XYZ file of C-alpha atoms in Angstrom:
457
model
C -36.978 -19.747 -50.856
C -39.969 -17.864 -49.533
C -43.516 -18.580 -51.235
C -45.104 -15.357 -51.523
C -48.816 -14.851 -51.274
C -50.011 -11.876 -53.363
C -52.844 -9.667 -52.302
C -54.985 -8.570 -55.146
C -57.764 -5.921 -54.527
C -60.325 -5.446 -57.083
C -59.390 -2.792 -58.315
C -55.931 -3.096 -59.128
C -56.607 -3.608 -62.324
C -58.309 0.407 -62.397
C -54.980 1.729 -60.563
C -52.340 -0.104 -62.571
C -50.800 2.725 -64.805
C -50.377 5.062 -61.718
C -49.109 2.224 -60.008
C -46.465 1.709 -62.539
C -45.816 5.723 -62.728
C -44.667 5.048 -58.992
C -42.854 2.368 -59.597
C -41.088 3.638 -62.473
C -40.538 7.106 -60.279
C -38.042 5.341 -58.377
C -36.146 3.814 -61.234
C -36.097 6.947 -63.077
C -34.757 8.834 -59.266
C -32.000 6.125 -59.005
C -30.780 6.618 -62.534
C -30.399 10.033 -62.540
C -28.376 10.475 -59.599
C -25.984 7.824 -61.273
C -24.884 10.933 -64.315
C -26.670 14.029 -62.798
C -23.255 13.767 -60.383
C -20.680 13.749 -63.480
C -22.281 17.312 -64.445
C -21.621 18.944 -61.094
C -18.549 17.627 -60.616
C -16.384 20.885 -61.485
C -19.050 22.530 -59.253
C -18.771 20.008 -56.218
C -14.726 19.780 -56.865
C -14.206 23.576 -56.753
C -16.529 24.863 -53.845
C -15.041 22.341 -51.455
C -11.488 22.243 -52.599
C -11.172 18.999 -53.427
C -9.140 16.350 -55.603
C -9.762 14.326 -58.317
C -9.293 11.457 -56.135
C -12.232 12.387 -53.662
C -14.727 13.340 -56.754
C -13.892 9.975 -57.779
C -15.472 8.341 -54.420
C -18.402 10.999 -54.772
C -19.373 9.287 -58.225
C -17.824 5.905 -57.473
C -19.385 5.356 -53.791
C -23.217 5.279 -55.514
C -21.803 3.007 -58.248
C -20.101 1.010 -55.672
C -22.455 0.421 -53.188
C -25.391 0.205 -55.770
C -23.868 -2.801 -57.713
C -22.716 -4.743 -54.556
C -26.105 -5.298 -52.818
C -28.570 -5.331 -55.628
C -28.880 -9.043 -56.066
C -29.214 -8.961 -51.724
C -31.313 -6.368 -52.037
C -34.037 -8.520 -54.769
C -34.007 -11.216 -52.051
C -34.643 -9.179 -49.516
C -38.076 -8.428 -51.813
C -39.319 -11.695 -52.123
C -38.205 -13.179 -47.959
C -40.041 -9.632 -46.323
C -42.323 -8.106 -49.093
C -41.637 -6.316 -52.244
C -43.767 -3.287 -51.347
C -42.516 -3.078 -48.101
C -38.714 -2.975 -49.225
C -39.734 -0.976 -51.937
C -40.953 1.665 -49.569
C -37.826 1.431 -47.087
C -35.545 1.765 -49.950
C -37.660 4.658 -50.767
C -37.263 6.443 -47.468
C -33.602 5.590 -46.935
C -33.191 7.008 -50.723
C -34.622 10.074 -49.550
C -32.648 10.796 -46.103
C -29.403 10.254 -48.218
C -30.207 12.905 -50.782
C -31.423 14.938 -48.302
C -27.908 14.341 -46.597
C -25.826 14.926 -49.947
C -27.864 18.026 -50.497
C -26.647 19.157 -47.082
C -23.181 18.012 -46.329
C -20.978 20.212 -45.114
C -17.660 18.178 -46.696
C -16.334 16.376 -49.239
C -15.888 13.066 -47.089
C -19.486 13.404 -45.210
C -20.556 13.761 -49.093
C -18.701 10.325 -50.208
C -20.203 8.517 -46.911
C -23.959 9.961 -48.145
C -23.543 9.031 -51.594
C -22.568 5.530 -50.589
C -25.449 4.910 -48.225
C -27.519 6.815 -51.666
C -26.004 3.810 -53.670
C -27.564 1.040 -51.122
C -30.684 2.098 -50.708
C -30.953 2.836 -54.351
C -30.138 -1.191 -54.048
C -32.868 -2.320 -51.848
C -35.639 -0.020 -53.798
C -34.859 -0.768 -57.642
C -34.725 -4.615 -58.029
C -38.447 -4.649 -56.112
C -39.705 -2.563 -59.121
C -39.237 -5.757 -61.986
C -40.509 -8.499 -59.252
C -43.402 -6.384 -58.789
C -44.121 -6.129 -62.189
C -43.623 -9.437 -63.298
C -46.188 -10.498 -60.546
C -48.861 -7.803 -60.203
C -48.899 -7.250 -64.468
C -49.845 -10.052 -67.126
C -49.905 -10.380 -70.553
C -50.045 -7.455 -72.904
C -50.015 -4.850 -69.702
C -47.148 -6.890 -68.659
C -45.121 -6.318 -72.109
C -46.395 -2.335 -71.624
C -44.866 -2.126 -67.885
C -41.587 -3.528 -69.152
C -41.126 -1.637 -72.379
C -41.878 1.318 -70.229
C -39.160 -0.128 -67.586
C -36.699 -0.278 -70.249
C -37.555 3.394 -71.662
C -36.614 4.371 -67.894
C -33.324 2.852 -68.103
C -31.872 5.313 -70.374
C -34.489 8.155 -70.120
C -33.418 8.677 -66.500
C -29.442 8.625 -67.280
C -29.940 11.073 -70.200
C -32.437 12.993 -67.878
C -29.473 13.519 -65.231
C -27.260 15.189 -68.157
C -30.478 18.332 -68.341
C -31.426 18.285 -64.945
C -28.039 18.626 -63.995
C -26.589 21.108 -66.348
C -30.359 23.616 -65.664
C -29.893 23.221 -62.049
C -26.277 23.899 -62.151
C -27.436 27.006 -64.700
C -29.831 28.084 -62.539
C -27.907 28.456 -59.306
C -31.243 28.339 -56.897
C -30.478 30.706 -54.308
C -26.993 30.159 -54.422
C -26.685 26.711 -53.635
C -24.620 26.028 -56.455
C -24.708 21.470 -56.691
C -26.830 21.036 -53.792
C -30.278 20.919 -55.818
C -29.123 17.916 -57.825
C -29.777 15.861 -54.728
C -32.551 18.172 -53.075
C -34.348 17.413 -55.903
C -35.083 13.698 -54.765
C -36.346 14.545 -51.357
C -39.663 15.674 -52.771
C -40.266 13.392 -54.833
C -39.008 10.604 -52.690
C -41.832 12.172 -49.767
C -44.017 11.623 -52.778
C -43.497 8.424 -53.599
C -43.798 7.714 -49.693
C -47.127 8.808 -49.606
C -48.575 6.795 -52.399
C -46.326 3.611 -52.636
C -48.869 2.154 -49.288
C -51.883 3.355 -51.154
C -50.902 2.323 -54.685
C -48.997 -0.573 -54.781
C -50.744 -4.236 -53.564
C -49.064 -5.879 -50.403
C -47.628 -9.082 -50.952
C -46.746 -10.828 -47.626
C -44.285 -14.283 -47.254
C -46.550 -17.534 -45.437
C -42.978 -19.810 -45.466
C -39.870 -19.697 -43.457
C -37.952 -17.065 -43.893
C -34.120 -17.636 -44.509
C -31.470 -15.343 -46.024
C -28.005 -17.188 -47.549
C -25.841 -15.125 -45.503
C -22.971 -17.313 -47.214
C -23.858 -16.368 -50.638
C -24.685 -12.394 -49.340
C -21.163 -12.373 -48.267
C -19.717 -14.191 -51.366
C -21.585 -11.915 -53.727
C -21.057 -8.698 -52.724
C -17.323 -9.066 -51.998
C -17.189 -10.196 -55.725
C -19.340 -7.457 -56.951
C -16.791 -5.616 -55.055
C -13.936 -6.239 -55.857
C -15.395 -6.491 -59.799
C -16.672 -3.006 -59.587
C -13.805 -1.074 -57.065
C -11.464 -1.334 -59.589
C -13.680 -0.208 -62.789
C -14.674 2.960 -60.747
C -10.883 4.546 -59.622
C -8.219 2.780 -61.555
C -8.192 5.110 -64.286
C -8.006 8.167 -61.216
C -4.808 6.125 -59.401
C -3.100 5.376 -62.808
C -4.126 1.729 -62.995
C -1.899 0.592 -59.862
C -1.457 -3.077 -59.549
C -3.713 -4.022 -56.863
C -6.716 -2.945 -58.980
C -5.924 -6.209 -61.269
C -5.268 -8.182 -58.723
C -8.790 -7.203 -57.180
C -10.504 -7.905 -60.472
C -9.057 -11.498 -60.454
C -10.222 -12.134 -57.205
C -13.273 -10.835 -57.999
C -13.824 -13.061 -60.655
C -12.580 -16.111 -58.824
C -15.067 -15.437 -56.329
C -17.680 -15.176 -58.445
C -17.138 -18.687 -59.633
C -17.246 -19.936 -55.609
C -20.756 -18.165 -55.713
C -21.886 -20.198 -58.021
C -20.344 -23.285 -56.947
C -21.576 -22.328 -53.336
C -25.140 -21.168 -54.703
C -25.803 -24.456 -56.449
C -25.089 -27.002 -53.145
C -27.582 -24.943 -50.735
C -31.453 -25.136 -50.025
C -32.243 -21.844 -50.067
C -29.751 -19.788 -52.675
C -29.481 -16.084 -52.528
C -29.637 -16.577 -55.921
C -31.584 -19.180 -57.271
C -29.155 -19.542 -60.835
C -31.730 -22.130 -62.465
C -33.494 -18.937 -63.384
C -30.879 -18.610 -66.440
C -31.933 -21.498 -68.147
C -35.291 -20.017 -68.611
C -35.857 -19.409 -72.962
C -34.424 -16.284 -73.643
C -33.027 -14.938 -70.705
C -29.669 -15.610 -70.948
C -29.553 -13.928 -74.615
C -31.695 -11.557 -73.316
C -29.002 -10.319 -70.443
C -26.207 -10.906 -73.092
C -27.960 -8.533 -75.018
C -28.782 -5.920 -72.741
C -25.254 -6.339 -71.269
C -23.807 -5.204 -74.926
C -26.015 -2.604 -75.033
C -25.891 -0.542 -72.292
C -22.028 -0.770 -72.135
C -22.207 0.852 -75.503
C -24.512 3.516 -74.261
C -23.091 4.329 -71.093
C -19.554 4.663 -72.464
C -20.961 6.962 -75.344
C -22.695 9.035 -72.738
C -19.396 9.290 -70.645
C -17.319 10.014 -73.337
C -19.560 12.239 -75.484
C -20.343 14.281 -72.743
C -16.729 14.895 -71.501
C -15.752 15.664 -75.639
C -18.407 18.411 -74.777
C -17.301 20.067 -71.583
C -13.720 19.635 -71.574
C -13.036 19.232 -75.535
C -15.021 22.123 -77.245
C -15.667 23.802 -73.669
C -19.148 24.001 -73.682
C -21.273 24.704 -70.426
C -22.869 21.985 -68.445
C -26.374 23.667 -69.704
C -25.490 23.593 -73.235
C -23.927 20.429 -72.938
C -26.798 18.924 -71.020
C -29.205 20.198 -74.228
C -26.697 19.275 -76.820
C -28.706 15.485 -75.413
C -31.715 16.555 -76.663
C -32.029 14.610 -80.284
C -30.606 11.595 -78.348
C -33.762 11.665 -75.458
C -36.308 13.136 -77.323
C -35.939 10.612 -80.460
C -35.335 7.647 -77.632
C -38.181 8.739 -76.242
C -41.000 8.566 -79.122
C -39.349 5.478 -80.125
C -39.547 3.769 -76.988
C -42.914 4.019 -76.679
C -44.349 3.792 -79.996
C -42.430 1.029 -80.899
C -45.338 -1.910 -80.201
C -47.338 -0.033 -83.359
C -45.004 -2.136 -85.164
C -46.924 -5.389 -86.623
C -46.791 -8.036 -84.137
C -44.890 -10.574 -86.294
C -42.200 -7.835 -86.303
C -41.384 -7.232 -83.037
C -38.693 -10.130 -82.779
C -36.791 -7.875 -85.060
C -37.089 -4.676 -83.177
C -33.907 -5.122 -80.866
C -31.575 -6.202 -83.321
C -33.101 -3.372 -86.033
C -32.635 -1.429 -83.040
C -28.545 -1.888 -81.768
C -28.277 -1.582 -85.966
C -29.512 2.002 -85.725
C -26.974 2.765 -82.410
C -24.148 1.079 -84.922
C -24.553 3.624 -87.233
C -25.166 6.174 -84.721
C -21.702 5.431 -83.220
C -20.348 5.319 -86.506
C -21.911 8.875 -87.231
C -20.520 10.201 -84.219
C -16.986 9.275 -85.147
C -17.022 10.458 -88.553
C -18.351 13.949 -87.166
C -15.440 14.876 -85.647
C -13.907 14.283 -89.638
C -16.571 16.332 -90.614
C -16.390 19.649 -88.448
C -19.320 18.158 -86.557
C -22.040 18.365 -89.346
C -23.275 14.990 -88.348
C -23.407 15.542 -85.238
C -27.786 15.914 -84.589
C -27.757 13.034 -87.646
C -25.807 10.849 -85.417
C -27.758 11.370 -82.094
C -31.001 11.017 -84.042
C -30.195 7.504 -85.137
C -28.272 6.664 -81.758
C -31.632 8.004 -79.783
C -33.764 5.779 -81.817
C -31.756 2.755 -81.708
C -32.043 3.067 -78.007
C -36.342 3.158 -78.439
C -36.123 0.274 -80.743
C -33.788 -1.885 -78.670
C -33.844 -1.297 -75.063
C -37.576 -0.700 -74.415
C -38.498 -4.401 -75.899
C -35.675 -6.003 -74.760
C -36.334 -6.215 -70.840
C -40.125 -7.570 -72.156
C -38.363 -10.124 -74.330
C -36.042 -11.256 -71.708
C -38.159 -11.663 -68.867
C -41.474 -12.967 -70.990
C -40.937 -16.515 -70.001
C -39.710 -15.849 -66.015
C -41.790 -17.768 -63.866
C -43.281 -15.677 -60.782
C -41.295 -17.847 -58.688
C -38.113 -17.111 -60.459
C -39.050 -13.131 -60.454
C -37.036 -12.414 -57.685
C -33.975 -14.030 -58.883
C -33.926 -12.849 -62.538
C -34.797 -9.039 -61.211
C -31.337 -9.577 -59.232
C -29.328 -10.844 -62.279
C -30.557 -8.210 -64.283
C -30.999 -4.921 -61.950
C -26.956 -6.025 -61.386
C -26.438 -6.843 -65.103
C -27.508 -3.610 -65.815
C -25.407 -2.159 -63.119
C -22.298 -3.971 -64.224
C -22.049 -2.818 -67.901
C -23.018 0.516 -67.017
C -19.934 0.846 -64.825
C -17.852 -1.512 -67.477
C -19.134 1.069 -70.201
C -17.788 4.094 -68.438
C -14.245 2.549 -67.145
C -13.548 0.563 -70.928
C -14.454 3.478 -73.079
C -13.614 6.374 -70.485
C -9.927 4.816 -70.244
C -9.813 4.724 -74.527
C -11.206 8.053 -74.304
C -9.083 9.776 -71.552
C -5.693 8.030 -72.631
C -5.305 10.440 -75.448
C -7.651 8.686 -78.194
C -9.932 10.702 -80.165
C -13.587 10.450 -80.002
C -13.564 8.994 -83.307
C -11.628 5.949 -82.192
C -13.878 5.491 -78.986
C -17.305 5.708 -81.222
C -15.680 2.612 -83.713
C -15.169 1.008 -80.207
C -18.352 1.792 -79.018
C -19.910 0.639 -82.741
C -17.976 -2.694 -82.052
C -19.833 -3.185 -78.684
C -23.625 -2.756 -80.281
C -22.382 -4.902 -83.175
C -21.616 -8.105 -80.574
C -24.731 -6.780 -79.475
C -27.057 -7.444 -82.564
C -25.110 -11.167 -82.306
C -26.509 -11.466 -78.963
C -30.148 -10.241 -80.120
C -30.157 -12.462 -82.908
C -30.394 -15.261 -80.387
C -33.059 -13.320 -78.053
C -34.901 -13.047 -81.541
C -34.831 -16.544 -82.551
C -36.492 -17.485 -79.195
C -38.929 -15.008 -79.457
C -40.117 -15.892 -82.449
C -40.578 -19.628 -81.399
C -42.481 -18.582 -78.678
């Protein structure tokens, strides 16, 4: 693996929290476009004519490609510069927007949003490494608390932006704004990403496991294909089958990755303290999340027939509450703060559980329920990428941003398909949300670990 020399200008320090703001810009960008899409899609469906099957590969392509090359895309960081693939990501991020704000078609729109989904690949996993090598100690804890806020701020942030954009109709362009939206932004982030973030060049040889880059993203794949249209093609036979393979090939990755010199994917990085539990943990939790967001939000539009505006707002107590407690959670006394995440998935347990028993109870506890549910997502997922990653090694940062930008990826995707499916195959929302309680409860297992190896730290 590449040894990276790290520039570090004196007055890094003096830049660091608009240096994060930029890094965190692109996070929050790639997350969006991930559930601003689901908003639209009546929009996008019914102004080019098309089926449920080609929405499906609008949403699924970005998913899709996005999952497949992430771990490629975090070695491609640390072999040719973390800034510098931050930046192309950046710019290739911004073309396809710019191309899914513009195309003509529903398949030219599939092809964009794919090529969206890879460069979204090569830009996000640079954003932990360079964290976890330009921050240290408390302002390192800071950076990833804020990095974990993003995670959910920017999916939640896609339900608002979406529905107001859709609400406002800017001169008449109906969807396209969701994804013209980026190209600013992105030109932004072009612009200041060279002045902003520190250069970081390789001195050793540079050599990329095209063995294990094949391996691992024709299991990510065939893991993820499936997940993203079965429920559209009725479950058809071939999407098991391409989940098995998937999973046996995941096993020859790590068979293969373990005999080479130079891994794509250096797996020693899981037996750093904490990590593992830490992924387990975050794993639980944002398959919870992401399936609550799916579900709730179709319950919304296509149960009680709200608007994509008022559903969008209806998120409010959720972001606002997840918000606060996201960032004010480290006011907490210090010998707390191993109990924060599983305090935290607690709070979403009941918030699940809430959400159920509103539909029982003409939807009184509805704003209850998204109160607690917002602020078990503060008290749990803004500490828990700081309490996973605390021990990584700067030589390991590369390879435990890959497991966990695709980690996250994963169970977002597993979220939507496990509880979309119970949701769409006739069960109430009820019965999802004790399903979706279930998942945070394995959860708070999970932190309980992460916690014990915190607090022998």
């Amino acid at each position: 693996m590449a040894t990276v020399m790290i520039d570090r200008p004196a007055d890094v320090g003096a830049r660091r929290g608009v240096m994060l703001a930029v890094l965190l810009l692109g996070q929050f960008m790639a997350l969006l476009d991930t559930s601003v899409v689901n908003v639209a899609m009546p929009t996008i469906g019914a102004g080019f004519h098309a089926s449920g099957a080609w929405l499906q590969l609008v949403v699924g392509g970005y998913m899709v490609a996005y999952a497949m090359t992430l771990i490629t895309g975090a070695r491609l960081g640390d072999l040719y510069g973390r800034r510098r693939m931050y930046l192309i990501g950046v710019v290739l991020f911004t073309l396809a927007s710019l191309a899914c704000g513009l195309a003509p078609a529903i398949l030219p729109l599939a092809l964009f949003r794919f090529a969206q989904g890879m460069a979204a690949a090569v830009m996000v996993p640079q954003i932990i490494s360079v964290i976890q090598t330009h921050f240290t100690g408390p302002a390192r804890a800071k950076a990833l608390s804020a990095y974990g806020v993003t995670l959910s701020a920017g999916q939640v942030a896609g339900l608002v932006v979406g529905g107001l954009l859709l609400a406002a109709n800017l001169f008449g362009s109906q969807w396209r704004p969701i994804f013209l939206i980026n190209v600013p932004v992105g030109i932004l982030l072009a612009v200041l990403v060279p002045r902003l973030v520190p250069a970081d060049r390789p001195t050793a040889a540079r050599r990329l496991d095209l063995t294990g880059l094949a391996i691992s993203t024709c299991a990510v794949l065939l893991l993820v294909l499936p997940m993203v249209i079965g429920h559209e093609l009725g479950w058809p036979r071939w999407t098991f089958v391409c989940f098995v393979a998937g999973l046996v090939l995941a096993v020859v990755f790590v068979r293969v990755e373990r005999r080479v010199d130079d891994p794509l994917l250096n797996l020693d990085v899981l037996r750093t303290r904490g990590l593992g539990a830490g992924i387990a943990t975050l794993a639980c939790t944002l398959l919870a999340v992401a399936g609550f967001m799916f579900s709730f939000t179709l319950h919304l539009q296509n149960g009680l027939g709200q608007s994509a505006l008022r559903s969008g707002l209806t998120w409010l107590p959720f972001a606002v509450t997840f918000g606060l407690v996201g960032f004010c959670w480290r006011s907490l006394p210090s010998p707390l703060h191993y109990l924060v995440v599983p305090t935290g998935l607690a709070l979403c347990v009941l918030g699940y559980v809430g959400i159920g028993l509103a539909q029982l109870s003409a939807g009184s506890l509805v704003w209850p329920a998204l109160v607690l549910a917002g602020a078990g997502m503060g008290l749990s997922a803004s500490p828990l990428v700081t309490q996973a990653l605390v021990h990584v090694p700067l030589s390991r940062a590369a390879d435990a941003s890959g497991i966990l930008t695709t980690t996250i990826q994963l169970a977002q995707v597993g979220g939507v398909t496990i509880f979309g499916t119970l949701f769409l195959s006739g069960d109430s929302l009820t019965t999802t949300s004790w399903f979706l309680a279930l998942a945070a409860a394995i959860g708070i297992v999970a932190g309980g670990f992460l916690a014990r190896s915190v607090r022998q730290a």
